[in-house]
mmCIF file of C-alpha atoms in Angstrom:
data_model
loop_
_atom_site.group_PDB
_atom_site.id
_atom_site.type_symbol
_atom_site.label_atom_id
_atom_site.label_comp_id
_atom_site.label_asym_id
_atom_site.label_seq_id
_atom_site.Cartn_x
_atom_site.Cartn_y
_atom_site.Cartn_z
ATOM 1 C CA MET A 1 -225.632 70.335 98.581
ATOM 2 C CA GLY A 2 -223.664 67.904 95.971
ATOM 3 C CA ILE A 3 -221.389 68.966 93.290
ATOM 4 C CA GLN A 4 -222.587 70.037 90.503
ATOM 5 C CA LYS A 5 -221.245 68.433 87.293
ATOM 6 C CA LEU A 6 -220.975 70.480 83.971
ATOM 7 C CA LYS A 7 -223.604 70.439 81.634
ATOM 8 C CA TRP A 8 -222.681 68.117 78.605
ATOM 9 C CA THR A 9 -222.141 69.844 75.444
ATOM 10 C CA ALA A 10 -222.771 69.071 71.966
ATOM 11 C CA VAL A 11 -219.817 67.791 71.213
ATOM 12 C CA GLU A 12 -219.436 65.009 74.152
ATOM 13 C CA GLU A 13 -222.518 63.868 73.272
ATOM 14 C CA GLU A 14 -221.532 63.152 69.971
ATOM 15 C CA ALA A 15 -218.344 61.648 71.181
ATOM 16 C CA LEU A 16 -220.998 59.429 73.294
ATOM 17 C CA LYS A 17 -222.993 58.023 70.502
ATOM 18 C CA ALA A 18 -219.543 57.646 68.486
ATOM 19 C CA GLY A 19 -218.326 55.471 71.039
ATOM 20 C CA VAL A 20 -221.470 53.501 71.367
ATOM 21 C CA VAL A 21 -221.668 52.740 68.500
ATOM 22 C CA LYS A 22 -218.294 51.603 67.431
ATOM 23 C CA HIS A 23 -217.805 49.549 71.417
ATOM 24 C CA GLY A 24 -221.350 49.635 72.363
ATOM 25 C CA ALA A 25 -223.420 49.979 74.846
ATOM 26 C CA GLY A 26 -222.316 49.002 78.739
ATOM 27 C CA LYS A 27 -218.843 49.423 76.807
ATOM 28 C CA TRP A 28 -218.343 53.011 78.735
ATOM 29 C CA LYS A 29 -214.326 51.470 79.867
ATOM 30 C CA ASN A 30 -213.702 51.250 76.597
ATOM 31 C CA ILE A 31 -214.983 54.773 75.145
ATOM 32 C CA LEU A 32 -212.947 56.422 77.541
ATOM 33 C CA VAL A 33 -209.787 54.742 77.035
ATOM 34 C CA ASP A 34 -209.986 55.219 72.902
ATOM 35 C CA SER A 35 -207.926 57.842 71.553
ATOM 36 C CA GLU A 36 -211.075 58.951 69.473
ATOM 37 C CA PHE A 37 -212.333 60.214 73.020
ATOM 38 C CA ARG A 38 -210.658 60.404 75.317
ATOM 39 C CA GLN A 39 -209.309 64.256 74.546
ATOM 40 C CA ILE A 40 -213.093 65.103 74.236
ATOM 41 C CA LEU A 41 -214.870 62.872 77.475
ATOM 42 C CA ALA A 42 -211.682 63.413 80.287
ATOM 43 C CA ASN A 43 -214.050 65.378 82.438
ATOM 44 C CA ARG A 44 -216.385 62.471 82.196
ATOM 45 C CA SER A 45 -216.467 59.023 84.304
ATOM 46 C CA ASN A 46 -218.297 55.444 83.775
ATOM 47 C CA VAL A 47 -221.391 56.731 85.598
ATOM 48 C CA ASP A 48 -221.420 59.571 83.811
ATOM 49 C CA LEU A 49 -221.427 58.361 80.802
ATOM 50 C CA LYS A 50 -224.530 55.449 81.455
ATOM 51 C CA ASP A 51 -226.859 57.989 83.183
ATOM 52 C CA LYS A 52 -225.895 60.452 80.022
ATOM 53 C CA TRP A 53 -227.345 57.556 77.955
ATOM 54 C CA ARG A 54 -229.726 56.676 79.646
ATOM 55 C CA ASN A 55 -231.370 60.045 79.582
ATOM 56 C CA MET A 56 -230.874 60.426 75.742
ATOM 57 C CA GLY A 57 -232.929 57.029 75.612
ATOM 58 C CA GLY A 58 -229.684 54.778 74.904
ATOM 59 C CA GLN A 59 -230.920 52.057 77.427
ATOM 60 C CA SER A 60 -234.439 51.965 75.675
ATOM 61 C CA SER A 61 -232.751 51.416 72.669
ATOM 62 C CA GLY A 62 -229.764 48.982 73.317
ATOM 63 C CA ALA A 63 -231.567 46.191 72.032
ATOM 64 C CA ILE A 64 -231.487 48.063 68.649
ATOM 65 C CA VAL A 65 -227.938 49.496 68.305
ATOM 66 C CA MET A 66 -226.399 45.350 68.849
ATOM 67 C CA THR A 67 -229.376 44.067 66.408
ATOM 68 C CA PRO A 68 -229.741 46.460 63.440
ATOM 69 C CA ARG A 69 -228.859 44.017 60.859
ATOM 70 C CA ALA A 70 -230.417 41.051 61.969
ATOM 71 C CA MET A 71 -233.512 42.808 63.127
ATOM 72 C CA PRO A 72 -234.032 46.022 60.097
ATOM 73 C CA THR A 73 -238.037 45.731 61.128
ATOM 74 C CA ALA A 74 -236.771 46.815 64.548
ATOM 75 C CA THR A 75 -236.966 50.224 63.688
ATOM 76 C CA GLY A 76 -240.361 50.735 62.394
ATOM 77 C CA ALA A 77 -242.072 49.386 65.628
ATOM 78 C CA LEU A 78 -239.805 52.046 67.224
ATOM 79 C CA THR A 79 -240.586 55.114 65.625
ATOM 80 C CA PRO A 80 -243.527 56.329 67.296
ATOM 81 C CA GLU A 81 -241.283 56.946 70.474
ATOM 82 C CA THR A 82 -241.088 60.394 69.756
ATOM 83 C CA HIS A 83 -237.878 60.468 72.934
ATOM 84 C CA ASN A 84 -235.649 57.886 71.054
ATOM 85 C CA SER A 85 -235.797 59.117 67.791
ATOM 86 C CA SER A 86 -232.686 60.939 67.206
ATOM 87 C CA SER A 87 -230.763 57.811 68.963
ATOM 88 C CA ILE A 88 -232.325 55.623 66.804
ATOM 89 C CA LEU A 89 -232.326 57.792 63.464
ATOM 90 C CA LEU A 90 -228.440 58.087 63.972
ATOM 91 C CA VAL A 91 -227.790 53.882 65.129
ATOM 92 C CA THR A 92 -229.875 52.983 61.184
ATOM 93 C CA ASP A 93 -227.936 55.550 59.142
ATOM 94 C CA GLY A 94 -225.796 52.400 58.372
ATOM 95 C CA ILE A 95 -229.054 50.445 58.219
ATOM 96 C CA ASN A 96 -230.260 53.420 55.621
ATOM 97 C CA ASP A 97 -226.746 52.547 53.616
ATOM 98 C CA ASP A 98 -227.321 48.902 52.706
ATOM 99 C CA LYS A 99 -230.062 49.438 50.526
ATOM 100 C CA PRO A 100 -229.903 52.658 48.515
ATOM 101 C CA SER A 101 -231.928 51.452 45.893
ATOM 102 C CA GLN A 102 -234.919 52.855 47.971
ATOM 103 C CA SER A 103 -234.355 56.435 46.890
ATOM 104 C CA PRO A 104 -232.504 57.908 43.480
ATOM 105 C CA GLU A 105 -231.339 60.689 46.894
ATOM 106 C CA GLY A 106 -229.866 57.974 48.855
ATOM 107 C CA VAL A 107 -227.713 56.285 45.799
ATOM 108 C CA LYS A 108 -226.342 59.742 44.680
ATOM 109 C CA LYS A 109 -225.137 60.541 48.820
ATOM 110 C CA SER A 110 -224.084 57.184 49.302
ATOM 111 C CA GLN A 111 -221.810 57.288 46.282
ATOM 112 C CA LYS A 112 -220.571 60.770 47.214
ATOM 113 C CA TYR A 113 -219.549 60.148 50.145
ATOM 114 C CA ASN A 114 -217.650 56.684 49.127
ATOM 115 C CA GLU A 115 -216.094 58.845 46.567
ATOM 116 C CA MET A 116 -215.290 61.330 49.630
ATOM 117 C CA ILE A 117 -213.501 58.828 51.584
ATOM 118 C CA LEU A 118 -211.661 57.443 48.450
ATOM 119 C CA ASP A 119 -210.630 60.826 47.734
ATOM 120 C CA ALA A 120 -209.057 60.968 51.954
ATOM 121 C CA LEU A 121 -207.007 57.495 51.182
ATOM 122 C CA SER A 122 -205.599 58.338 48.192
ATOM 123 C CA SER A 123 -204.523 62.056 49.300
ATOM 124 C CA ILE A 124 -203.073 61.115 52.200
ATOM 125 C CA LYS A 125 -201.099 58.630 51.369
ATOM 126 C CA ASP A 126 -199.856 56.840 54.297
ATOM 127 C CA ARG A 127 -197.863 53.676 53.713
ATOM 128 C CA ASN A 128 -199.773 52.069 57.172
ATOM 129 C CA GLY A 129 -202.419 53.804 56.171
ATOM 130 C CA SER A 130 -204.746 56.695 57.555
ATOM 131 C CA GLU A 131 -206.896 56.602 61.016
ATOM 132 C CA PHE A 132 -210.095 57.569 61.191
ATOM 133 C CA VAL A 133 -209.415 60.411 62.758
ATOM 134 C CA SER A 134 -207.328 61.492 60.297
ATOM 135 C CA ILE A 135 -210.021 60.673 57.118
ATOM 136 C CA LEU A 136 -212.604 62.779 58.951
ATOM 137 C CA ARG A 137 -210.461 65.545 59.262
ATOM 138 C CA PHE A 138 -209.329 65.791 55.465
ATOM 139 C CA ILE A 139 -213.093 65.129 54.272
ATOM 140 C CA GLU A 140 -214.603 68.254 56.787
ATOM 141 C CA LYS A 141 -211.663 70.609 55.859
ATOM 142 C CA LYS A 142 -212.689 69.811 51.890
ATOM 143 C CA TYR A 143 -216.477 68.903 51.211
ATOM 144 C CA GLU A 144 -219.574 70.410 53.459
ATOM 145 C CA VAL A 145 -220.775 67.232 55.230
ATOM 146 C CA PRO A 146 -223.641 67.152 57.836
ATOM 147 C CA GLN A 147 -223.376 67.320 61.860
ATOM 148 C CA ASN A 148 -223.378 63.894 62.005
ATOM 149 C CA PHE A 149 -220.871 62.365 59.095
ATOM 150 C CA ARG A 150 -218.351 60.764 62.296
ATOM 151 C CA ARG A 151 -221.063 57.928 62.411
ATOM 152 C CA LEU A 152 -221.961 57.525 58.738
ATOM 153 C CA LEU A 153 -218.601 57.724 57.898
ATOM 154 C CA SER A 154 -218.165 54.994 60.171
ATOM 155 C CA SER A 155 -220.758 52.899 59.295
ATOM 156 C CA LYS A 156 -219.598 53.463 54.956
ATOM 157 C CA LEU A 157 -216.241 52.360 56.028
ATOM 158 C CA ARG A 158 -217.089 49.426 57.528
ATOM 159 C CA LYS A 159 -219.275 48.786 54.258
ATOM 160 C CA LEU A 160 -216.336 50.124 52.023
ATOM 161 C CA VAL A 161 -214.407 46.900 53.976
ATOM 162 C CA ALA A 162 -216.758 44.325 53.262
ATOM 163 C CA GLN A 163 -217.312 45.464 49.676
ATOM 164 C CA GLY A 164 -213.015 44.330 49.784
ATOM 165 C CA ARG A 165 -212.988 47.727 48.553
ATOM 166 C CA VAL A 166 -210.857 49.115 51.090
ATOM 167 C CA GLU A 167 -208.994 46.986 54.070
ATOM 168 C CA LYS A 168 -207.690 47.754 57.493
ATOM 169 C CA VAL A 169 -205.240 47.207 58.934
ATOM 170 C CA GLN A 170 -204.486 47.871 62.558
ATOM 171 C CA LYS A 171 -207.609 50.731 63.472
ATOM 172 C CA ARG A 172 -206.026 51.925 59.916
ATOM 173 C CA TYR A 173 -207.715 52.293 56.411
ATOM 174 C CA ARG A 174 -206.409 51.677 53.475
ATOM 175 C CA ILE A 175 -207.223 51.103 49.597
ATOM 176 C CA LYS A 176 -206.737 47.715 48.959
ATOM 177 C CA GLN A 177 -205.161 47.597 45.417
ATOM 178 C CA ALA A 178 -206.583 44.041 43.931
ATOM 179 C CA SER A 179 -207.034 44.752 40.729
ATOM 180 C CA MET A 180 -203.443 46.332 40.762
ATOM 181 C CA GLY A 181 -202.241 43.182 41.263
ATOM 182 C CA THR A 182 -203.800 40.875 38.906
ATOM 183 C CA LYS A 183 -201.949 44.024 36.030
ATOM 184 C CA THR A 184 -198.553 43.802 37.693
ATOM 185 C CA PRO A 185 -196.970 40.019 36.783
ATOM 186 C CA LEU A 186 -196.621 40.660 33.650
ATOM 187 C CA PRO A 187 -194.192 43.338 33.478
ATOM 188 C CA LYS A 188 -191.904 41.580 36.357
ATOM 189 C CA GLN A 189 -191.193 38.778 34.191
ATOM 190 C CA LYS A 190 -190.069 40.968 30.861
ATOM 191 C CA VAL A 191 -187.910 42.466 32.913
ATOM 192 C CA ALA A 192 -186.872 39.470 34.982
ATOM 193 C CA ARG A 193 -186.034 38.309 31.554
ATOM 194 C CA SER A 194 -184.346 41.309 30.084
ATOM 195 C CA LYS A 195 -183.032 41.402 33.666
ATOM 196 C CA PRO A 196 -180.127 38.675 32.368
ATOM 197 C CA LYS A 197 -179.264 39.758 29.185
ATOM 198 C CA GLY A 198 -178.348 43.448 30.289
ATOM 199 C CA PRO A 199 -175.418 42.531 32.543
ATOM 200 C CA LYS A 200 -173.893 40.397 29.718
ATOM 201 C CA GLN A 201 -173.356 43.110 27.087
ATOM 202 C CA LYS A 202 -172.335 44.981 29.693
ATOM 203 C CA SER A 203 -169.361 43.032 30.867
ATOM 204 C CA ARG A 204 -167.824 43.061 27.519
ATOM 205 C CA PRO A 205 -166.396 46.692 27.659
ATOM 206 C CA SER A 206 -165.606 46.491 31.217
ATOM 207 C CA ILE A 207 -163.304 43.890 31.220
ATOM 208 C CA SER A 208 -161.485 44.933 28.505
ATOM 209 C CA THR A 209 -161.459 48.172 29.837
ATOM 210 C CA GLU A 210 -160.040 46.674 32.826
ATOM 211 C CA MET A 211 -157.398 44.875 31.051
ATOM 212 C CA GLU A 212 -155.835 48.033 29.349
ATOM 213 C CA ASP A 213 -155.817 49.703 32.510
ATOM 214 C CA ALA A 214 -153.869 46.297 33.297
ATOM 215 C CA ALA A 215 -151.784 46.260 31.300
ATOM 216 C CA LYS A 216 -150.498 50.060 31.003
ATOM 217 C CA ILE A 217 -150.333 49.671 34.840
ATOM 218 C CA ALA A 218 -147.844 46.519 34.062
ATOM 219 C CA ALA A 219 -146.028 49.015 30.690
ATOM 220 C CA ASN A 220 -145.346 51.799 33.897
ATOM 221 C CA LYS A 221 -144.179 49.215 36.253
ATOM 222 C CA ILE A 222 -142.083 47.570 33.526
ATOM 223 C CA ALA A 223 -140.382 50.713 32.023
ATOM 224 C CA GLU A 224 -139.728 52.208 35.247
ATOM 225 C CA ALA A 225 -137.224 49.025 36.513
ATOM 226 C CA GLU A 226 -135.546 49.288 33.189
ATOM 227 C CA ASN A 227 -134.727 52.763 34.326
ATOM 228 C CA LYS A 228 -133.586 51.986 37.156
ATOM 229 C CA SER A 229 -131.578 49.163 35.481
ATOM 230 C CA ILE A 230 -130.443 51.607 33.502
ATOM 231 C CA LEU A 231 -129.203 53.714 35.777
ATOM 232 C CA ALA A 232 -127.691 51.059 37.736
ATOM 233 C CA ALA A 233 -125.264 49.750 35.299
ATOM 234 C CA GLU A 234 -124.138 52.970 34.809
ATOM 235 C CA ALA A 235 -123.750 53.643 38.206
ATOM 236 C CA VAL A 236 -121.641 50.009 38.271
ATOM 237 C CA LYS A 237 -119.754 51.549 35.194
ATOM 238 C CA GLU A 238 -118.394 55.027 37.223
ATOM 239 C CA SER A 239 -117.457 53.386 40.010
ATOM 240 C CA GLU A 240 -115.203 50.706 38.892
ATOM 241 C CA ARG A 241 -114.021 53.899 36.122
ATOM 242 C CA LEU A 242 -113.511 55.799 40.171
ATOM 243 C CA SER A 243 -111.489 52.498 41.041
ATOM 244 C CA GLN A 244 -109.400 51.985 38.018
ATOM 245 C CA MET A 245 -108.194 55.727 38.674
ATOM 246 C CA ALA A 246 -107.650 55.699 42.298
ATOM 247 C CA GLU A 247 -105.541 52.123 41.517
ATOM 248 C CA GLU A 248 -103.665 53.890 39.019
ATOM 249 C CA ALA A 249 -102.723 56.844 41.197
ATOM 250 C CA ASP A 250 -101.544 54.940 43.938
ATOM 251 C CA ALA A 251 -98.989 53.089 41.959
ATOM 252 C CA VAL A 252 -97.771 56.321 40.834
ATOM 253 C CA VAL A 253 -97.442 57.502 43.797
ATOM 254 C CA MET A 254 -95.902 53.763 45.166
ATOM 255 C CA LEU A 255 -93.436 54.494 41.872
ATOM 256 C CA VAL A 256 -92.013 57.751 43.036
ATOM 257 C CA LYS A 257 -91.558 56.788 46.902
ATOM 258 C CA GLN A 258 -89.157 53.814 45.883
ATOM 259 C CA LEU A 259 -87.616 56.512 43.395
ATOM 260 C CA LEU A 260 -87.283 58.567 46.025
ATOM 261 C CA GLU A 261 -86.192 55.573 48.314
ATOM 262 C CA GLN A 262 -83.374 54.593 45.621
ATOM 263 C CA TRP A 263 -82.352 58.362 44.642
ATOM 264 C CA LYS A 264 -81.642 58.747 48.724
ATOM 265 C CA ASP A 265 -79.925 55.803 49.175
ATOM 266 C CA LYS A 266 -76.880 56.999 46.772
ATOM 267 C CA PRO A 267 -74.948 59.486 48.640
ATOM 268 C CA ASP A 268 -73.577 61.030 45.499
ATOM 269 C CA ASN A 269 -76.783 62.334 44.789
ATOM 270 C CA ARG A 270 -78.143 64.168 47.405
ATOM 271 C CA ASN A 271 -76.158 67.279 47.020
ATOM 272 C CA SER A 272 -76.944 67.116 43.385
ATOM 273 C CA LYS A 273 -79.822 69.239 41.205
ATOM 274 C CA ASN A 274 -79.225 67.586 38.140
ATOM 275 C CA SER A 275 -79.978 64.536 40.305
ATOM 276 C CA ARG A 276 -83.596 65.734 41.627
ATOM 277 C CA ALA A 277 -84.199 66.954 38.196
ATOM 278 C CA GLN A 278 -84.034 63.445 36.323
ATOM 279 C CA VAL A 279 -86.208 61.738 39.669
ATOM 280 C CA ILE A 280 -89.349 64.317 38.660
ATOM 281 C CA LEU A 281 -88.753 64.367 34.854
ATOM 282 C CA THR A 282 -88.937 60.512 35.786
ATOM 283 C CA VAL A 283 -92.140 60.738 37.783
#
């Protein structure tokens, strides 16, 4: 007995269908590598995807997947085949959306889905744009959507991109602000004209304050220099006074020495007390 394969789940089948819509039938390797379906189809191989798609009737409707827009009448010829009805309906959702005038309900649903997508893009607020999975999760959490909404969302995004309301950049979607571009140049020009006037008005008080600060700093430095010069002059005077007193003291000492020497030279005055007193008095 061979190895028993795991039974396909509804989630895996939906992922396979969405992968075929996105990459095309036969691109099994691309579907398995795609980040949107890689985790869901982790247990499947290229052969498993090919066999499952053939069992689902995808082999006979492979041409329909690639040529629904060029030959929309092909769906009517294949509708009698009951075993391919499910895959044909899922693939042709985008075709029916291109003609919303067929019924009022289709127009309302189309507008409702567009509002959901725009609400998701404006609410996520990502500068680089929102991924497909992020948009899908946001809408599924906030609104009630059908089971095949993943496939319907993909066709709606392509339609909004073709209409110019949404732009796609590196597998990310964001709202195209084409209408805003015509209104923004006017305020930009006004701001550009008013900017040169601002700095001229503000430069005058700034220059005056800088000059006042510089004048205050210069006045403080001058006052400090004057104080230092006054102190230096007083110190010079004091040193001169002290030097003069020292000179006078030296002169007095020299005079005393001379008088003593003169007194010693006289033999009559050596033992005389009166002569000593006279010398002291003269000093």
